[in-house]
Phi, psi and omega in degrees: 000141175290162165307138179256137210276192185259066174232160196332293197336277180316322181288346172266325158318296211286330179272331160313273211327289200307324194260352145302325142314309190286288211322300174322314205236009159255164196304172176287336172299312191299328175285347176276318183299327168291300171312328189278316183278320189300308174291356188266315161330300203291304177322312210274311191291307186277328185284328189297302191275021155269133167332109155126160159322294184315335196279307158348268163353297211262011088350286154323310175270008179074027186278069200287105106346165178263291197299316180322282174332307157333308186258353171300308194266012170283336194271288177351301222259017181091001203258355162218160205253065157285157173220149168329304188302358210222310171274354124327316164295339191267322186297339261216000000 
């Protein structure tokens, strides 16, 4: 059998299949529970990965996004070492 080579695509194919396979064969609570870290991840992952400048912006106009909120409360709570000086500075 061939090999399926190694790129972004396939490694998101193989970790589905594989998080499709727990979900099937765990209890229904465990599927909820599974599905539920999964989206906190994904949430967490996108809001980290917006500029930003953008989230600032859009805070100044008073515009709450849902991800914005987000990164509003990962900096509240520590879970990333944003600072003023580093968002002031980007603004700047």
């Amino acid at each position: 059998m061939d090999r399926i080579p190694d790129d972004p695509l396939n490694e998101l194919l193989r970790y589905t299949s594989n998080l499709v396979m727990a979900l099937n064969s765990a209890h229904i609570w465990s599927r909820w529970k599974i599905m539920k870290e999964m989206w906190i991840e994904v949430l967490l992952y996108a809001a980290h990965s917006c500029q930003h400048v953008n989230h600032v912006r859009q805070l100044a106009q008073c515009d709450l996004e849902f991800l914005t909120l987000i990164w509003v409360m990962m900096g509240s709570c520590f879970i990333e070492a944003y600072t003023l000086n580093i968002i002031t500075d980007e603004l700047d």
